[in-house]
Coordinates of N, CA and C in Angstrom, one line a residue:
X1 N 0.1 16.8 -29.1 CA -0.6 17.7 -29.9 C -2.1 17.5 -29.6
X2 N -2.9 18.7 -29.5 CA -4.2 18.5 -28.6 C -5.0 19.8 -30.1
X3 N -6.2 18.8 -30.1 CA -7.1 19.4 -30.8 C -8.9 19.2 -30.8
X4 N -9.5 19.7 -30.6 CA -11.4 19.4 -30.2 C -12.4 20.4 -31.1
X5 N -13.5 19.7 -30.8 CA -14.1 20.2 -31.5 C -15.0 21.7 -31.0
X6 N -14.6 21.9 -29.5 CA -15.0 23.7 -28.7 C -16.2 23.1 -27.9
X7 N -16.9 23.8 -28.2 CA -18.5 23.2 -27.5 C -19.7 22.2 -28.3
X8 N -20.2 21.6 -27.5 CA -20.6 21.0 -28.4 C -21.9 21.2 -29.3
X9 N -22.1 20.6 -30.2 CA -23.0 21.7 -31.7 C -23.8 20.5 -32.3
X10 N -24.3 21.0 -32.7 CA -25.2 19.8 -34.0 C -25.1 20.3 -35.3
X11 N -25.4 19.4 -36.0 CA -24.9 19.8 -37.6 C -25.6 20.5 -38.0
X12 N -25.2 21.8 -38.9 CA -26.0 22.4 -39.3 C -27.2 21.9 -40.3
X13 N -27.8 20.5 -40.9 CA -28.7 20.2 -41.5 C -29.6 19.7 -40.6
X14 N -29.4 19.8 -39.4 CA -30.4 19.2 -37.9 C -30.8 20.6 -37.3
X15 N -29.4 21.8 -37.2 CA -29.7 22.9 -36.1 C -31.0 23.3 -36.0
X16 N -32.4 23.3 -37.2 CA -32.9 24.2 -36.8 C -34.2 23.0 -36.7
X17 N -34.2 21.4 -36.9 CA -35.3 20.5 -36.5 C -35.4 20.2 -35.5
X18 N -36.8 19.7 -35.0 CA -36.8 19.3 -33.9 C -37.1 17.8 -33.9
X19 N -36.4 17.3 -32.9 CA -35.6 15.8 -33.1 C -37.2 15.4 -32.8
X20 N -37.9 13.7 -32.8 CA -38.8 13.1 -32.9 C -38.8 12.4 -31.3
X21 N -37.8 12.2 -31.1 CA -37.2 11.0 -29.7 C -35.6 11.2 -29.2
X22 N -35.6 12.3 -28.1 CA -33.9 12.1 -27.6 C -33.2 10.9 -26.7
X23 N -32.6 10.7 -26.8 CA -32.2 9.3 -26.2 C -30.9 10.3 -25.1
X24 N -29.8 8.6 -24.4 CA -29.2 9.6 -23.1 C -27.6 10.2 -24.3
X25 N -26.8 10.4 -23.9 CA -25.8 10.8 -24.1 C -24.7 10.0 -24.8
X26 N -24.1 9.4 -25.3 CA -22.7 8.3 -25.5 C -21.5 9.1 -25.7
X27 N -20.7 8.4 -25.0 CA -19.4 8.8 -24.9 C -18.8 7.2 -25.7
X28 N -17.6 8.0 -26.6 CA -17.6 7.1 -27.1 C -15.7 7.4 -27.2
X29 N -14.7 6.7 -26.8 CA -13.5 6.9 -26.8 C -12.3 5.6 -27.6
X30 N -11.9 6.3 -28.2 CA -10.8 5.2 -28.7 C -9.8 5.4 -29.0
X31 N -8.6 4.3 -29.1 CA -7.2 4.6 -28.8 C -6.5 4.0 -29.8
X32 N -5.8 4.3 -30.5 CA -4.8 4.0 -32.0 C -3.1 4.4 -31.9
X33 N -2.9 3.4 -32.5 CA -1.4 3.2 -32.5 C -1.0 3.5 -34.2
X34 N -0.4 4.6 -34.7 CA -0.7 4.9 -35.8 C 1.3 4.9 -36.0
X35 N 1.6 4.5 -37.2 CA 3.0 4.8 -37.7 C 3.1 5.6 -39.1
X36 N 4.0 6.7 -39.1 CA 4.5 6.9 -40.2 C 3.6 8.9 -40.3
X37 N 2.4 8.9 -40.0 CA 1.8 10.1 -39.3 C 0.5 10.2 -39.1
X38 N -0.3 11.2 -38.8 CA -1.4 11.2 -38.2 C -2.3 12.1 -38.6
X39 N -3.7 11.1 -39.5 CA -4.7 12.2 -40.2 C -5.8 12.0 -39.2
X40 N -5.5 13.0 -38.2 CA -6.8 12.7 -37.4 C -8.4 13.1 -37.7
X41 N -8.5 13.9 -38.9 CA -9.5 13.7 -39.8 C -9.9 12.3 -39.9
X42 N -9.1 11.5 -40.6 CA -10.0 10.6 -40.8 C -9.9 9.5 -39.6
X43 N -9.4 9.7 -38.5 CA -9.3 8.7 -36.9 C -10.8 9.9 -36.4
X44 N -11.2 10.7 -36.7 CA -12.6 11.1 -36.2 C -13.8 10.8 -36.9
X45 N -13.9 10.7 -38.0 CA -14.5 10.0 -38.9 C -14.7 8.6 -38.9
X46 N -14.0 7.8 -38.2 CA -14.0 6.5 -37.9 C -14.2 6.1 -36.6
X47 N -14.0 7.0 -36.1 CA -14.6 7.3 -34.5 C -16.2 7.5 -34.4
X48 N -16.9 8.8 -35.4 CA -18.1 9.2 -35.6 C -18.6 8.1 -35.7
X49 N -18.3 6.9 -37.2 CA -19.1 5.8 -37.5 C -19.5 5.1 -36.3
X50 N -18.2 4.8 -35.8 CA -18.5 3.7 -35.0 C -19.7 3.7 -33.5
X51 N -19.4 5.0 -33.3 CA -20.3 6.2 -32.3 C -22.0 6.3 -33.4
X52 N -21.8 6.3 -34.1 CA -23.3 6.6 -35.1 C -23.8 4.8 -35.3
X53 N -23.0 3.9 -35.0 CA -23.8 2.3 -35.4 C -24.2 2.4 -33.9
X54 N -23.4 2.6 -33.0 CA -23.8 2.5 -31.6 C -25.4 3.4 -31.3
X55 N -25.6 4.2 -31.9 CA -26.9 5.0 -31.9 C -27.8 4.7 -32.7
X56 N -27.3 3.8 -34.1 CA -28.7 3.1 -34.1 C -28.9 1.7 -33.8
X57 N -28.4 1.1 -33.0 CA -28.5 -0.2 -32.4 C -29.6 0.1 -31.4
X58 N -29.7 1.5 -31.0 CA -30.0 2.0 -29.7 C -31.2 2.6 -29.9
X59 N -31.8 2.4 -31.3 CA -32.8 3.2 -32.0 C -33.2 4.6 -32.6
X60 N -31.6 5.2 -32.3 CA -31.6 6.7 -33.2 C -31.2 6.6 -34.6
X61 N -31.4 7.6 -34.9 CA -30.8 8.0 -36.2 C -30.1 9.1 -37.0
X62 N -30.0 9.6 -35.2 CA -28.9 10.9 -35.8 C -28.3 10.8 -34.6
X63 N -27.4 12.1 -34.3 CA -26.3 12.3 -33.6 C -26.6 14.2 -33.1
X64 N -27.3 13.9 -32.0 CA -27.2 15.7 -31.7 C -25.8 15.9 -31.0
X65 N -25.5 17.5 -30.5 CA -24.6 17.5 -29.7 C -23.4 17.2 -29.2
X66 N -22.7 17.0 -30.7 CA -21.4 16.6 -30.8 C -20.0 17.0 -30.4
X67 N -19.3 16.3 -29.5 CA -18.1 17.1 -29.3 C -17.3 16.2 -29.4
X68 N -15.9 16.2 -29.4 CA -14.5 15.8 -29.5 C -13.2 16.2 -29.2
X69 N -12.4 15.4 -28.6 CA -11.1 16.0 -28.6 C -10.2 14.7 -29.0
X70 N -8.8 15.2 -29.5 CA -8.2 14.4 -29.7 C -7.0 14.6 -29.2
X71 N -5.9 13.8 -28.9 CA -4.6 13.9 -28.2 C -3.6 12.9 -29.0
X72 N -2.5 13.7 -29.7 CA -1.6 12.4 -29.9 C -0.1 12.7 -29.4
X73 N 0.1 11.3 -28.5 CA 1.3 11.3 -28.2 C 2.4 10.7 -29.4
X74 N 3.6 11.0 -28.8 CA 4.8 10.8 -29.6 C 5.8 9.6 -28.6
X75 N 5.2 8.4 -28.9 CA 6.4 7.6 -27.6 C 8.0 7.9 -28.0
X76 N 9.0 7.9 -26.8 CA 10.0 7.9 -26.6 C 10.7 6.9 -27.4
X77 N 10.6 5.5 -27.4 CA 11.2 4.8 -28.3 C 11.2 4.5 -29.5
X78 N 10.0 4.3 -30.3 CA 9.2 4.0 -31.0 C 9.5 5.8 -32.4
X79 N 10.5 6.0 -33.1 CA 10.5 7.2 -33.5 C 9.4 7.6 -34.4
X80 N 8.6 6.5 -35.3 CA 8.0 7.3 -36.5 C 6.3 6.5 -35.8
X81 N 6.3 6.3 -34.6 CA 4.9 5.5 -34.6 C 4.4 6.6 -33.4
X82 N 2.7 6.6 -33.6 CA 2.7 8.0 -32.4 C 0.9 7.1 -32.0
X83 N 0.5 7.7 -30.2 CA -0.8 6.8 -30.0 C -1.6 7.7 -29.6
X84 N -2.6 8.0 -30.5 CA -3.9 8.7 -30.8 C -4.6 8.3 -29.5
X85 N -5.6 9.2 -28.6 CA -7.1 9.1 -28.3 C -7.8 10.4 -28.7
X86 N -9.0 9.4 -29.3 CA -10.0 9.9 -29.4 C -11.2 10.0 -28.7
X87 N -11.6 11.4 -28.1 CA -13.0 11.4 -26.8 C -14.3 11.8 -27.9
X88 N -14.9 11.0 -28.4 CA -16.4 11.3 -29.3 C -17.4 11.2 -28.3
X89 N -18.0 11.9 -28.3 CA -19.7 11.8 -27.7 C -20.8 13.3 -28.7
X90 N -22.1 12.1 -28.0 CA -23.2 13.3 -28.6 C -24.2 12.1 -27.9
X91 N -25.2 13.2 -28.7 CA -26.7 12.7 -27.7 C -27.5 12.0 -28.9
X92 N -27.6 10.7 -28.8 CA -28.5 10.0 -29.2 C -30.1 10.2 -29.4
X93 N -30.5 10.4 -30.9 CA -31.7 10.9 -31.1 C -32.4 10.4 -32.2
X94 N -33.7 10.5 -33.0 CA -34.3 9.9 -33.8 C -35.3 11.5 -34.5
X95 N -34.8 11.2 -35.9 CA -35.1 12.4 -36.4 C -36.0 12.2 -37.9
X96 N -36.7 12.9 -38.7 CA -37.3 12.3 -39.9 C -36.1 12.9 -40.9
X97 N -35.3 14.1 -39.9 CA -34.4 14.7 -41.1 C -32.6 13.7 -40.8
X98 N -32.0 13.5 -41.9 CA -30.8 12.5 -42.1 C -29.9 13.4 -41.3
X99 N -28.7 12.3 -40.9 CA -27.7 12.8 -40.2 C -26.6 13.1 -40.9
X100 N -25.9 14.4 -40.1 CA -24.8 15.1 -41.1 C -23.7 14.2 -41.8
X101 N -23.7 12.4 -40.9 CA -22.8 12.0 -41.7 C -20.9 12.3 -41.6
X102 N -20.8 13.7 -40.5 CA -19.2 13.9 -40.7 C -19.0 14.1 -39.1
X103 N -18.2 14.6 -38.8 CA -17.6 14.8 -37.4 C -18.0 16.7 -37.9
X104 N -18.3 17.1 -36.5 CA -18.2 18.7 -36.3 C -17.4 19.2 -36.4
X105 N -17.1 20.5 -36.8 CA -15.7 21.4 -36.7 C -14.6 20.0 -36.8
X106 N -14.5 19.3 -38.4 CA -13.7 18.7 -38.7 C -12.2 19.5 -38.8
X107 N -12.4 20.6 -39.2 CA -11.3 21.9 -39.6 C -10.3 22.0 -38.8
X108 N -10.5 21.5 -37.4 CA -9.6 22.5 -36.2 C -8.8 20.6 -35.7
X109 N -8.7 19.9 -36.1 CA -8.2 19.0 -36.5 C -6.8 19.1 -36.5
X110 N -6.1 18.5 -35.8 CA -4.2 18.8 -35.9 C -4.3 17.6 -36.2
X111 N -3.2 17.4 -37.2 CA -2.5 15.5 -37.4 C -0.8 16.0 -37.9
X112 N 0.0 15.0 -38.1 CA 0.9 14.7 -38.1 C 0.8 14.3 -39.7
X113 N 2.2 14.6 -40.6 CA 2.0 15.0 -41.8 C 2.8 13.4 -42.0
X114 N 2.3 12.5 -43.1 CA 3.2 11.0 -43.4 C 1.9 10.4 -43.8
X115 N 2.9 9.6 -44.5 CA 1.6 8.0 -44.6 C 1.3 7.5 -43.6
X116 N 0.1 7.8 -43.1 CA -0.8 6.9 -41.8 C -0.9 5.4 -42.0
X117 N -0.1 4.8 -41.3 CA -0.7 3.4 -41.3 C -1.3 3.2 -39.6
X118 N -2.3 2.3 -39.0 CA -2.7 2.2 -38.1 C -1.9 1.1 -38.2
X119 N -1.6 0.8 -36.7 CA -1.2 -0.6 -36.2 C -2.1 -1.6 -35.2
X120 N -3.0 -0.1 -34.3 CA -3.3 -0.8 -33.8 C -4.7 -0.2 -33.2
X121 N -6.1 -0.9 -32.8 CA -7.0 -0.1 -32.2 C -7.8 -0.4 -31.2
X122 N -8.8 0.5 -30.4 CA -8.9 0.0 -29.1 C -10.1 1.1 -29.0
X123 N -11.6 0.3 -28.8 CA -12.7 1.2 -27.9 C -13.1 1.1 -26.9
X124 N -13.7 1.8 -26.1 CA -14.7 1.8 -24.9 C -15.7 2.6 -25.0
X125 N -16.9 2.5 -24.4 CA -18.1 3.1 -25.0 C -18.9 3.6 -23.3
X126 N -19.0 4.6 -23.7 CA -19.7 4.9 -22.1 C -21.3 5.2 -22.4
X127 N -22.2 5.2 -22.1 CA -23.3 5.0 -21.9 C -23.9 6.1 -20.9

């Protein structure tokens, strides 16, 4: 099941400011081992955060230019457990106005209907 966020956008409470300081780009990817089903609402939301501490470590305070996709497989053995990636990036920036705080085009989001339990998780951060 494949689902993203289209092109990439900035939140409508930044669209129409102009940022203070743009920084480079982060790509930010992570991989989950989820049993039981799949709210990938909230595996992008936990994605975002972790992608938004990365940006201010780095001296921003917002997140322009956000995009996403997400992909979950169904292993062959394993009947009720399925392994999420998530591709997060956006452009690192420093603004006086606050950051949206959510993932973009959260709506278009596919998951798998069950109690989510994670088993297991895994980043890499591109720069």
């Amino acid at each position: 099941i494949k689902s993203s966020s289209g092109p990439a956008r900035t939140h409508a409470v930044l669209a129409d400011t102009k940022p203070v300081k743009v920084g480079p780009r982060v790509i930010h990817t992570e991989h989950f081992v989820c049993k039981g089903g799949v709210d990938s609402g909230r595996l992008l939301d936990l994605s975002r955060k972790k992608l938004y501490t990365t940006a201010k470590a780095m001296g921003g305070n917002v997140l322009l230019d956000e995009q996403w996709d997400c992909r979950i497989r169904h292993p062959k053995l394993q009947k009720h457990e399925f392994k999420v990636t998530i591709h997060y990036s956006a452009t690192v920036a420093r603004s006086f106005f606050p950051d949206g705080q959510r993932p973009v085009s959260i709506e278009a989001a596919k998951g798998i209907k069950g109690l989510m339990t994670v088993l297991d998780r895994h980043a890499e951060l591109w720069c």
